[in-house]
Short mmCIF file of C-alpha atoms and ligand atoms in Angstrom, two decimals:
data_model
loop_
_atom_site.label_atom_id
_atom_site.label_comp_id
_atom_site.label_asym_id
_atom_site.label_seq_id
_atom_site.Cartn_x
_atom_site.Cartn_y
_atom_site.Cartn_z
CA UNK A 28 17.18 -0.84 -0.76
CA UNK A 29 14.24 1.37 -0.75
CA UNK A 30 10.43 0.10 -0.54
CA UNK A 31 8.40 0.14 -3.39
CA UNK A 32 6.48 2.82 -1.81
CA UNK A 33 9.28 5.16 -1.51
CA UNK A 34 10.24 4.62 -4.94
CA UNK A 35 6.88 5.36 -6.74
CA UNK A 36 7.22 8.39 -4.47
CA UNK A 37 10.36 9.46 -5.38
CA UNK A 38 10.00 8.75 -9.03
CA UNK A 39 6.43 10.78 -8.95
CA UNK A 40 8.08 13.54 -7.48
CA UNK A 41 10.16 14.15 -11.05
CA UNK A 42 7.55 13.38 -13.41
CA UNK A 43 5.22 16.52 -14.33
CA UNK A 44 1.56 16.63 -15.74
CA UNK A 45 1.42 17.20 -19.49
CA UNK A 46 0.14 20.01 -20.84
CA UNK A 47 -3.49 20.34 -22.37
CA UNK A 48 -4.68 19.96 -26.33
CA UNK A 49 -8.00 20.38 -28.00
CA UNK A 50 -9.37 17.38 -29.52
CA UNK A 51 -12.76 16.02 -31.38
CA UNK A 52 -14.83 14.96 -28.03
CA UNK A 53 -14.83 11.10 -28.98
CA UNK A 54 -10.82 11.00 -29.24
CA UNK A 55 -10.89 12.36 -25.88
CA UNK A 56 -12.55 8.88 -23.87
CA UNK A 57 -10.28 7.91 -20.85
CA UNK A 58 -8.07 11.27 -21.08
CA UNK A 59 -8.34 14.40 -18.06
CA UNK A 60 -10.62 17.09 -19.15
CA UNK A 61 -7.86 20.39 -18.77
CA UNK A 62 -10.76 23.31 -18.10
CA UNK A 63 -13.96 23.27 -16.18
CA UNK A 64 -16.69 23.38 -19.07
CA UNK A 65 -19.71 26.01 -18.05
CA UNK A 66 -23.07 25.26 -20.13
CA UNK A 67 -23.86 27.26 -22.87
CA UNK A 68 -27.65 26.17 -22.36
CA UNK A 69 -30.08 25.08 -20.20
CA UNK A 70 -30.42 21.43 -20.66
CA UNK A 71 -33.35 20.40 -21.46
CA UNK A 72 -33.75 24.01 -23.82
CA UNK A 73 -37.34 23.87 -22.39
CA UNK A 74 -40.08 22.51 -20.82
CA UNK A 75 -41.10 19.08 -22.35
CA UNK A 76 -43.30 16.10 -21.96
CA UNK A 77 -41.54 12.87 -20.20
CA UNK A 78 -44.34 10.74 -21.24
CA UNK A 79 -46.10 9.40 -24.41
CA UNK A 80 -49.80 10.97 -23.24
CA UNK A 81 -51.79 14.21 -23.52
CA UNK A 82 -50.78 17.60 -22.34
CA UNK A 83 -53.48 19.54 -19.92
CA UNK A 84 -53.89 21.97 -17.07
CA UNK A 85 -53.63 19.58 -13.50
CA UNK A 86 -56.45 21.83 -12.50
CA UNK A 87 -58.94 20.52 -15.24
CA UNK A 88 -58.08 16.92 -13.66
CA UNK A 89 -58.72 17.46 -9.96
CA UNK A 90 -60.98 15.04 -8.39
CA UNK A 91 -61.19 12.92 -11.50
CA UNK A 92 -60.91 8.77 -11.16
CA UNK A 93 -61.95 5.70 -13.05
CA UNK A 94 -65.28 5.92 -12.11
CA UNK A 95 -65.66 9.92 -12.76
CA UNK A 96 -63.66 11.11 -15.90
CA UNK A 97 -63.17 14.34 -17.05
CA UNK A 98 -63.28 14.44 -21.03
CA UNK A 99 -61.30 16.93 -22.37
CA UNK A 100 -61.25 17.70 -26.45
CA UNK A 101 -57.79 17.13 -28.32
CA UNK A 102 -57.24 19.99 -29.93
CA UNK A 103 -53.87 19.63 -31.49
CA UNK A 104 -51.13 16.60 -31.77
CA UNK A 105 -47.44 17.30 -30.86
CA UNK A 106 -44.52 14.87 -31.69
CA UNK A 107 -40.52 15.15 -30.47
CA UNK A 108 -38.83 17.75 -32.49
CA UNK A 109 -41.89 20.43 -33.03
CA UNK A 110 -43.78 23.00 -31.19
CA UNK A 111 -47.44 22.43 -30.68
CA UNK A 112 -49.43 25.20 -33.12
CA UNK A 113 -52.06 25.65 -30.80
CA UNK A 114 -51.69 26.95 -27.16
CA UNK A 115 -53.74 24.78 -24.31
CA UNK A 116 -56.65 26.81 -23.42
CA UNK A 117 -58.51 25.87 -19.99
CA UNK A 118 -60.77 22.48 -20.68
CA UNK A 119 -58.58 21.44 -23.81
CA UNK A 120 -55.95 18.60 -24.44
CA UNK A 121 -53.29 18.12 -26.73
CA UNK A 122 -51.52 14.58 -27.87
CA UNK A 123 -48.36 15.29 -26.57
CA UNK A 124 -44.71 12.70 -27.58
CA UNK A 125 -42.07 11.94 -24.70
CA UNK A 126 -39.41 14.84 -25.66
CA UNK A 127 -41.92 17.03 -27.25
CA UNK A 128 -42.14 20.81 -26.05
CA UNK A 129 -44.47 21.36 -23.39
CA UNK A 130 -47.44 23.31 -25.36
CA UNK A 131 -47.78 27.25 -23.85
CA UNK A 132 -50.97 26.78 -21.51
CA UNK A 133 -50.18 23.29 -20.01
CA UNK A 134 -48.36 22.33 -16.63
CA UNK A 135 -48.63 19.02 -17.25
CA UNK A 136 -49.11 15.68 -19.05
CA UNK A 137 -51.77 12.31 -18.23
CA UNK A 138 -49.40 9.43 -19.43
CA UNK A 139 -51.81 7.79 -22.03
CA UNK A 140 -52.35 4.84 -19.87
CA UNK A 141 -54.14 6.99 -17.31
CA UNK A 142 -56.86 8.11 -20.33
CA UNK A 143 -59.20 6.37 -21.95
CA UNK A 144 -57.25 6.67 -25.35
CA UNK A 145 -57.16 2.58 -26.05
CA UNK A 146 -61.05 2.46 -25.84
CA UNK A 147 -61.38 4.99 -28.72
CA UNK A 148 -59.25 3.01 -31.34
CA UNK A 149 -59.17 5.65 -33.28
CA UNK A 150 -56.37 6.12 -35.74
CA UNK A 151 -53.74 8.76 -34.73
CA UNK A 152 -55.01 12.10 -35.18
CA UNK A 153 -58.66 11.34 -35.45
CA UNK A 154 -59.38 11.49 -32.22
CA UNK A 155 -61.47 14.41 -30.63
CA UNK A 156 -61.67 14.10 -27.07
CA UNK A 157 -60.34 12.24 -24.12
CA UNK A 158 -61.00 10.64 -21.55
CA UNK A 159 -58.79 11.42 -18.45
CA UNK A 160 -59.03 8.79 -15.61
CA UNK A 161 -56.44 9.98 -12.95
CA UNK A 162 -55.60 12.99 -11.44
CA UNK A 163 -52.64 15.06 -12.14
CA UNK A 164 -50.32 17.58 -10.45
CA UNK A 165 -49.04 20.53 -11.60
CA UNK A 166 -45.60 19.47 -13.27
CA UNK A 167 -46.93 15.96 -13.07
CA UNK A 168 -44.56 14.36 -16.04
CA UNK A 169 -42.90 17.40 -17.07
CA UNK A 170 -38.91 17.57 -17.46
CA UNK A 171 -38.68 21.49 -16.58
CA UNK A 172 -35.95 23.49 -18.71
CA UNK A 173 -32.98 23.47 -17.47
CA UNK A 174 -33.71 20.82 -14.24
CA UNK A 175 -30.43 18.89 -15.88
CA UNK A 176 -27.89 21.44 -16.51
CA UNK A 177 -28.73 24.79 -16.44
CA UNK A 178 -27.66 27.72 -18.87
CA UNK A 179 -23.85 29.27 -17.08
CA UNK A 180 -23.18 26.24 -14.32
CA UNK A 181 -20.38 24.56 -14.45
CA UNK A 182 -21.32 20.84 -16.25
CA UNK A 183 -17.71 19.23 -16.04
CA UNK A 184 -15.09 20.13 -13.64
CA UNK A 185 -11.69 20.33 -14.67
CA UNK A 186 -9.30 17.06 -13.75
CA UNK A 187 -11.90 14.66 -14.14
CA UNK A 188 -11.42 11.28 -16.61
CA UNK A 189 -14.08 11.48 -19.56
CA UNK A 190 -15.91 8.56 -19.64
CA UNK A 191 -18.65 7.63 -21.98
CA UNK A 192 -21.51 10.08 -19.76
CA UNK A 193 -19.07 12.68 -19.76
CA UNK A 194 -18.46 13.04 -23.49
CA UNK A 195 -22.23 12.40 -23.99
CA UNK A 196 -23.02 15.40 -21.81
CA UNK A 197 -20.06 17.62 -24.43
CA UNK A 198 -22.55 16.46 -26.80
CA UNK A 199 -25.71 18.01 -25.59
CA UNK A 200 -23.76 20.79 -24.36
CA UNK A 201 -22.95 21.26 -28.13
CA UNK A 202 -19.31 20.79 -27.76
CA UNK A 203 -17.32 19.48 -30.75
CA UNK A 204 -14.42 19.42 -29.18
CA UNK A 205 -13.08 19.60 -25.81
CA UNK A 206 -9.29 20.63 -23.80
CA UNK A 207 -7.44 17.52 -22.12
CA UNK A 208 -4.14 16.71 -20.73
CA UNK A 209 -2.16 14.95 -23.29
CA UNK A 210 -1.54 11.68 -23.77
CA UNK A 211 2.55 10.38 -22.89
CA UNK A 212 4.71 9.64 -25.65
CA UNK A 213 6.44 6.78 -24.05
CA UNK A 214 9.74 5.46 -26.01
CA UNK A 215 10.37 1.71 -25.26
CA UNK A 216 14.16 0.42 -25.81
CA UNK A 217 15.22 -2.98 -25.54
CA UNK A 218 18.73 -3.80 -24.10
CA UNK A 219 20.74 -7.28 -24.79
CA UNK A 220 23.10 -8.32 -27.78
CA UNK A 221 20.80 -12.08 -27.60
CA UNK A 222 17.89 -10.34 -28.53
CA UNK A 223 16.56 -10.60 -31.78
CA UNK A 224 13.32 -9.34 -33.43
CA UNK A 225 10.17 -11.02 -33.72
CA UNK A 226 10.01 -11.45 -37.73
CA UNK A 227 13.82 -12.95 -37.45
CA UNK A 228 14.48 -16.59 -36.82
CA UNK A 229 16.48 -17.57 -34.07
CA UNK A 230 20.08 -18.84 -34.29
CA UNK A 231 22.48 -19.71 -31.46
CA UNK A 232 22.31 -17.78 -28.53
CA UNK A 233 19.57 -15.48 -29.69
CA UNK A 234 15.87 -15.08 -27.79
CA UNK A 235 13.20 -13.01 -29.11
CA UNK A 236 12.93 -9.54 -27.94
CA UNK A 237 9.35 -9.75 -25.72
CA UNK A 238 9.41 -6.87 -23.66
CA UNK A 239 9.38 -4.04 -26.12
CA UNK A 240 5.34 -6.17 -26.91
CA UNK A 241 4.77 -6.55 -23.56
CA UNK A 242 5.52 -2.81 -22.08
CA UNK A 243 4.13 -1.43 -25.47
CA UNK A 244 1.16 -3.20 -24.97
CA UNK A 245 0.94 -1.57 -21.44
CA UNK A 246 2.04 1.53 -22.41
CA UNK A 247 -1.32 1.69 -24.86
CA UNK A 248 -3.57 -0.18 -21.77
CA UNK A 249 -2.81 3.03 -19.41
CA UNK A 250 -3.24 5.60 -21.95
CA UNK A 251 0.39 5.74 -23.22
CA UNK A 252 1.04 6.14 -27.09
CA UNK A 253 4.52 4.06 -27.37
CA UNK A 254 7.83 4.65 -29.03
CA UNK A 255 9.18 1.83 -30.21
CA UNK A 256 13.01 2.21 -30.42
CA UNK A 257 13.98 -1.55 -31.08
CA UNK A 258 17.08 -3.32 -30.17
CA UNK A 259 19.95 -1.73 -28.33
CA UNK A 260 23.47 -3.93 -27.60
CA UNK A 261 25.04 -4.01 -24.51
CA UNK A 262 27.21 -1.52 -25.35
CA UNK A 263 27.34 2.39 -24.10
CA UNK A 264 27.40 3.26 -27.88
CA UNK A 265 24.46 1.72 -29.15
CA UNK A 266 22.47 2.83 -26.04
CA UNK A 267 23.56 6.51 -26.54
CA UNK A 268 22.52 6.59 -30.51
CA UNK A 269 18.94 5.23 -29.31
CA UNK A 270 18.52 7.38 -26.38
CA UNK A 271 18.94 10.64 -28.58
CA UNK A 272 15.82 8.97 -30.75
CA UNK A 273 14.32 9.21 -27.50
CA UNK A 274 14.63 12.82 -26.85
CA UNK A 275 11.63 14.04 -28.84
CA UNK A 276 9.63 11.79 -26.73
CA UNK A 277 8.10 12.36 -22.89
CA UNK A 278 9.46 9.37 -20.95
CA UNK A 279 12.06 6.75 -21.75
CA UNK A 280 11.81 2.87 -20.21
CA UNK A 281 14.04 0.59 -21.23
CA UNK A 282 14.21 -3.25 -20.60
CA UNK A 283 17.33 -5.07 -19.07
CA UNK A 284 20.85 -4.15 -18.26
CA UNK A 285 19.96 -2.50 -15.13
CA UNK A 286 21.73 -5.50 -13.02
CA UNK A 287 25.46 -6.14 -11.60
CA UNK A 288 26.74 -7.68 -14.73
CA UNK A 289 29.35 -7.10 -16.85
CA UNK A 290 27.02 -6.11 -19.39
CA UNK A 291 24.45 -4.11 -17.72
CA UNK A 292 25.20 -1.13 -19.16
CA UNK A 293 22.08 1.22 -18.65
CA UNK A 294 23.61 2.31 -15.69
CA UNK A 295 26.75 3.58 -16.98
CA UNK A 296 24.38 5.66 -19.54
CA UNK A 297 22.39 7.48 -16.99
CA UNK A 298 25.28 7.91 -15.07
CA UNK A 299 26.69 9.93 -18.34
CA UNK A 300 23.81 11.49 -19.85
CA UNK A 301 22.19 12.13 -16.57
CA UNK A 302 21.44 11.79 -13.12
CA UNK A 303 20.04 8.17 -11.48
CA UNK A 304 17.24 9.05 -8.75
CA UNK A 305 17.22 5.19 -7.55
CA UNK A 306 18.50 1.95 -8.13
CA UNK A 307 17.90 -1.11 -6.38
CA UNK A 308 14.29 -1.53 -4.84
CA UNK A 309 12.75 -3.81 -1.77
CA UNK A 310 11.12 -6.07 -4.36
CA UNK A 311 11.07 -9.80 -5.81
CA UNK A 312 10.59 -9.94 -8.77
CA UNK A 313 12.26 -6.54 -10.08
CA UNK A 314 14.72 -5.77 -7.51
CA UNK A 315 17.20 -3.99 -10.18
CA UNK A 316 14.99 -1.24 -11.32
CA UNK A 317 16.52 2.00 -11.78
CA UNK A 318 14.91 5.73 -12.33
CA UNK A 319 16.90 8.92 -13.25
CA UNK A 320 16.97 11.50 -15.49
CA UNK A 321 18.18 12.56 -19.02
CA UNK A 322 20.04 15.81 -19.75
CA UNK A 323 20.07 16.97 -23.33
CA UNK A 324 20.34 20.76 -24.22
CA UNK A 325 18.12 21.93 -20.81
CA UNK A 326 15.38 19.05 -21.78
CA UNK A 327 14.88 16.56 -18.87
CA UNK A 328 13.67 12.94 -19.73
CA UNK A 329 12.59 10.33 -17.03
CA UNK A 330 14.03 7.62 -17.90
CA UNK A 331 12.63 3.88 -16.48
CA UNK A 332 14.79 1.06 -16.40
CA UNK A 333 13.37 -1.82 -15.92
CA UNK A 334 15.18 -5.31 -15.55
CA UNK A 335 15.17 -7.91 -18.14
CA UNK A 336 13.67 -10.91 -17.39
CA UNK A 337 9.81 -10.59 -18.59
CA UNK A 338 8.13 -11.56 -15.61
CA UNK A 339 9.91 -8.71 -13.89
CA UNK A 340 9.62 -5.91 -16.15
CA UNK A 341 5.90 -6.28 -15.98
CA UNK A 342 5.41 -6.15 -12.29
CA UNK A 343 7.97 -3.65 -11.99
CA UNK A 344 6.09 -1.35 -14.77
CA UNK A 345 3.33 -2.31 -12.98
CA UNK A 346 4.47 -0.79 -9.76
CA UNK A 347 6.45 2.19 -11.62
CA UNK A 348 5.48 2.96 -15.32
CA UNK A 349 2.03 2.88 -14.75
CA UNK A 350 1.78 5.42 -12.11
CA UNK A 351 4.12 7.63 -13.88
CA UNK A 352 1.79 7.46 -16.95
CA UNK A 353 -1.23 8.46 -14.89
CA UNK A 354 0.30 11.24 -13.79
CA UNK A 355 1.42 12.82 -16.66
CA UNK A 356 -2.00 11.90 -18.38
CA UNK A 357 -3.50 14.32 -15.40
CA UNK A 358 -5.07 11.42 -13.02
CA UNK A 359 -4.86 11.56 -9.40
CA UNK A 360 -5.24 8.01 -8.37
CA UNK A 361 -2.58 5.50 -9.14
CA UNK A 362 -3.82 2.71 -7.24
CA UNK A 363 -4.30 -0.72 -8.59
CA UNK A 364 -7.35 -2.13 -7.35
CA UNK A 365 -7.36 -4.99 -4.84
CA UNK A 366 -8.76 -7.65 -3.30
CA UNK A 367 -7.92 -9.81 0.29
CA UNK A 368 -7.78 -13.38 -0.41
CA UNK A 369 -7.22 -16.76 1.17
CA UNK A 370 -4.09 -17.86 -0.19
CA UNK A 371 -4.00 -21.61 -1.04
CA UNK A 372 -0.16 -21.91 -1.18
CA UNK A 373 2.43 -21.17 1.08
CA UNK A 374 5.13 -18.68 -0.34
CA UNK A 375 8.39 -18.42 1.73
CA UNK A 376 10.02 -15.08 2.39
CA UNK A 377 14.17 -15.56 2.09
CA UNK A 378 15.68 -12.30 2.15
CA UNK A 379 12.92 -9.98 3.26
CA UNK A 380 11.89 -8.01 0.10
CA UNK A 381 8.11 -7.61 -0.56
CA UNK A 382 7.22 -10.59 -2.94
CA UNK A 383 5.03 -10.03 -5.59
CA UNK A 384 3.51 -13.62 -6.70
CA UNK A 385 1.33 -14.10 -9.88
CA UNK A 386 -1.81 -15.97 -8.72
CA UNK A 387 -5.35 -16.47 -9.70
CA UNK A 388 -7.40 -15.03 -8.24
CA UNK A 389 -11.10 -17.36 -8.00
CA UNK A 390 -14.26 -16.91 -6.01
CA UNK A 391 -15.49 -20.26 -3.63
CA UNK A 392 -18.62 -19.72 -1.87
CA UNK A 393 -18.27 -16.22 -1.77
CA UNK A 394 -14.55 -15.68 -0.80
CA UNK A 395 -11.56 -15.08 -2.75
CA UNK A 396 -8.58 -17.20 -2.82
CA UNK A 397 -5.43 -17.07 -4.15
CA UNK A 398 -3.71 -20.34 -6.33
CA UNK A 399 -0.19 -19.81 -7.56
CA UNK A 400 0.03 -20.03 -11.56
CA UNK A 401 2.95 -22.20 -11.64
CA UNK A 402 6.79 -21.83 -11.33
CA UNK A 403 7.21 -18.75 -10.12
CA UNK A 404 10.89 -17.80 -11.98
CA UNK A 405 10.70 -14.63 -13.43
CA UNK A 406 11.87 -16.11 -16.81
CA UNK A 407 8.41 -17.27 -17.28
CA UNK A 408 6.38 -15.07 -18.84
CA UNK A 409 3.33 -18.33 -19.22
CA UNK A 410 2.54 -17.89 -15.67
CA UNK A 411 1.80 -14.23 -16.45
CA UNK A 412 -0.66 -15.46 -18.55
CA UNK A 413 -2.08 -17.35 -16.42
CA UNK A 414 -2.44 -14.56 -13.42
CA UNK A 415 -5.34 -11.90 -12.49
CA UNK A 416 -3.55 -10.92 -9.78
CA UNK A 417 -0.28 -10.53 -7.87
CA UNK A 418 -0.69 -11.46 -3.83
CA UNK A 419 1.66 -9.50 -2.05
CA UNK A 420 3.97 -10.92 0.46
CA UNK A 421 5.10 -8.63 2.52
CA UNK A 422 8.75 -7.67 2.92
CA UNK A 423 10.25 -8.62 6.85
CA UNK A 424 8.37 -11.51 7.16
CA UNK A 425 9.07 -15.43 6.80
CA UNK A 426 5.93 -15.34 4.52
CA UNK A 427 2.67 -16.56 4.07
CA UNK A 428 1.35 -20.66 5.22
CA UNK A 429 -1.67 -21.64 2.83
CA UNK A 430 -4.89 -20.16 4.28
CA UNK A 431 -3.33 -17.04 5.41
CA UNK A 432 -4.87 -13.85 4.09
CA UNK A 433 -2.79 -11.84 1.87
CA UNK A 434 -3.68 -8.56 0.02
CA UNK A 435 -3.61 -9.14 -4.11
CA UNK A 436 -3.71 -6.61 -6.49
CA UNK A 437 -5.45 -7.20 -9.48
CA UNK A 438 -4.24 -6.77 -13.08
CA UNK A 439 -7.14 -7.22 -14.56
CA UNK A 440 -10.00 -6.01 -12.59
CA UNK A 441 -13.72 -7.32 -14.56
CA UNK A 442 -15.55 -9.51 -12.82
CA UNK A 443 -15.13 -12.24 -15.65
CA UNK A 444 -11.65 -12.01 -14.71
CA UNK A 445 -12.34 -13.91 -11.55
CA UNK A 446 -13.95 -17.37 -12.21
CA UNK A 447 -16.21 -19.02 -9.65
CA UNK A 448 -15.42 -23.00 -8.36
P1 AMP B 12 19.16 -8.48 -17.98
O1 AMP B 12 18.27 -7.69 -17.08
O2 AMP B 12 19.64 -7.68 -19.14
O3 AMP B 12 20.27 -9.13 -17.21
O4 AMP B 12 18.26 -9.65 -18.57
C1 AMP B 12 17.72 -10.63 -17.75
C2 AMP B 12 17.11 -11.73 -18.57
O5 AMP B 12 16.02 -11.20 -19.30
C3 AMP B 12 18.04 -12.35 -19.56
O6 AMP B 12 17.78 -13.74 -19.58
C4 AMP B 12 17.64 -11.72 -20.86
O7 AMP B 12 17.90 -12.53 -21.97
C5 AMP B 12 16.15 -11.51 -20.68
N1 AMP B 12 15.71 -10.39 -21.48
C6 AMP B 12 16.26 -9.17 -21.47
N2 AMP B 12 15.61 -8.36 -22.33
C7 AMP B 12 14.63 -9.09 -22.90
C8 AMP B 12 13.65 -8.81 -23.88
N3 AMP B 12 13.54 -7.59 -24.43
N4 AMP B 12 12.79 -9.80 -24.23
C9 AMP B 12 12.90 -11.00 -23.65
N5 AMP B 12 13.81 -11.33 -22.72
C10 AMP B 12 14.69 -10.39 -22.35
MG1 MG B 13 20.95 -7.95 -20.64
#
């Protein structure tokens, strides 16, 4: 049995970054920009005011104060989106918008509450001259051209995730569209002649197939798009005809049939159509997982097997899928984030594997514990539902008494997520 660690390792080591498309800036949110973007522009294009106030030179204002104001005549208004007409001659002001070009003559602007302005109450435009009650600096409320980006720098480097500020800074660069790693077409398959589909009523025997929801779901949550392939039987046949559907895609996981039975067949088709990388990993839940590739006509697909029971195929896709995912989608950090946290159960350690235990995660006075969801089976998908987090237990150890301190990782990491008692 290998450690979990090993096998994200070894399973990272076949899986290759996709390669880059061009696509409309807003479909690009949580993909890896592909190029370093330079700046056509300076950003802002040119000096302009960052105050609602009046435009002047800072040498006009020296010395001035409440008590001695300089009163300067307003010889031209200026709003966001124009250019003043008039240029600011020595002694002069002009009304000048936040966003408005600085006018040619000025080095600065007197916010209006540092004027006289409200005394005048004169309606826009109307007013002559003002009264300036504080002194300015030169550059004193000016955003200088280019002080945000400037015209050739580099304004994105390549291999970062676009968030929302880094698609609003395409936009003012002027970029329609911009070049990021692709996102992984993921095909999910579904193994086990007792599965049914969800629209179909059960008879004897028969469960609903879950996973295929479940991994799809997590397939989209990481960036994924997903392949659904439906149902395969326990048979080498059926598994073949669905695993040539799954050539056209980039990775292949299936659910179940990856154990010692009779029936666990999912094996026997890597072993077949491919090579298996791993099999059989230091882990409770999700011990069965396997990893190999697909050979088809010179085209290698990873292929993900992850074992059936539902609680186990999402911590192990956890552990395995997701990082797989990131990488291909460009990322460099696979880590889940997590937390150290007072555990109020104890969780024995039988046979030394690294237990992964679905908790809640809650914050009292300040520190996190850790309360088991329930039965911990890994039939039982409820106390999935129930979890933020999975405390790790590690492998080699009897486990964990109640107040020991365990490390959990979070699935969902939002501060709601974690309720305070
Ligand atoms: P297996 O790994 O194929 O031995 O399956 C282990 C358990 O998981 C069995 O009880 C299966 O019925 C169940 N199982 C397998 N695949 C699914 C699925 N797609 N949805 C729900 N349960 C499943
Ligand atoms: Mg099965």
């Amino acid at each position: 049995m290998i450690s979990v660690e090993e096998a994200v390792e070894k399973i990272l080591s076949f899986i290759e970054t996709l390669e880059p498309e061009e696509k409309p800036i807003l479909n690009c949110l949580g993909q890896v920009l592909a190029e370093d973007i330079y700046s056509r522009i300076n950003i802002p294009p040119a000096d302009n005011s960052a105050m609602d106030g009046y435009a002047v030179r800072a040498e006009d204002t020296r010395g001035v104060g409440k008590a001695s104001p300089v009163v300067l005549p307003v010889v031209d208004e200026v709003a966001a989106g124009y250019v003043a007409r008039k240029r600011l001659d020595s002694g002069t002001s002009i009304r000048i918008m936040t966003g408005a070009p600085l006018p040619e003559g000025a080095d600065a602007v007197v916010p209006f509450e540092d004027t006289d302005e409200m005394e005048h109450r004169l309606p826009l435009g109307e007013l002559s001259r003002i009264g300036v009650l504080r002194e300015v600096r030169p550059g004193a409320n000016v955003r200088f051209r280019g002080e945000d980006i400037k015209e050739g720098a580099r304004a994105l480097e390549k291999g970062i995730e676009l968030r929302p500020a880094e698609i609003g800074v395409l936009a003012s660069l002027g970029y329609v569209s911009a070049p990021v790693i692709r996102r992984p077409v993921v095909s999910i398959l579904a193994t086990g002649d007792e599965l049914v589909e969800v629209d179909q009523a059960l008879t004897a025997g028969k469960i609903h197939n879950s996973n295929t929801y479940t991994v799809a779901a997590e397939v989209i949550r990481y960036g994924g798009i997903p392949m659904i392939l439906g149902v395969g039987g326990d048979s080498v046949e059926s598994l073949d005809e669905k695993i040539d559907q799954s050539l056209v895609s980039d990775m292949l996981i299936t659910s179940g049939g990856v154990s010692l039975g009779n029936y666990d067949v999912v094996k026997d088709v890597l072993m077949k159509r491919g090579e298996i990388a791993l099999w059989t990993i230091c882990m409770k839940p999700g011990k069965p997982s396997a990893f190999g590739m697909i050979d088809s006509d010179g085209r290698r697909l990873p292929h993900l097997g992850l074992p059936g029971n539902p609680v186990s195929t999402m911590i192990a896709f956890e552990q395995f899928a997701r990082p797989a995912i990131l990488k291909m989608m460009g990322k460099k950090a696979f880590a889940k984030p997590s937390v150290e946290a007072i555990i109020d159960d104890a969780v024995k350690n039988t046979d030394g594997r690294r237990i992964y235990t679905r908790v809640a995660v809650v914050r009292r006075k300040g520190k996190y514990h850790a309360c088991l969801t329930g039965p911990q089976g890994s039939g039982i998908l409820s106390s999935m539902v129930k979890a933020n987090g999975l405390a790790i237990i590690p492998e080699n150890t009897p486990g964990v008494k109640a107040g020991d301190r365990v490390r959990v990782q979070m699935l969902n990491w939002s501060e709601d997520s974690i309720m305070e008692e």
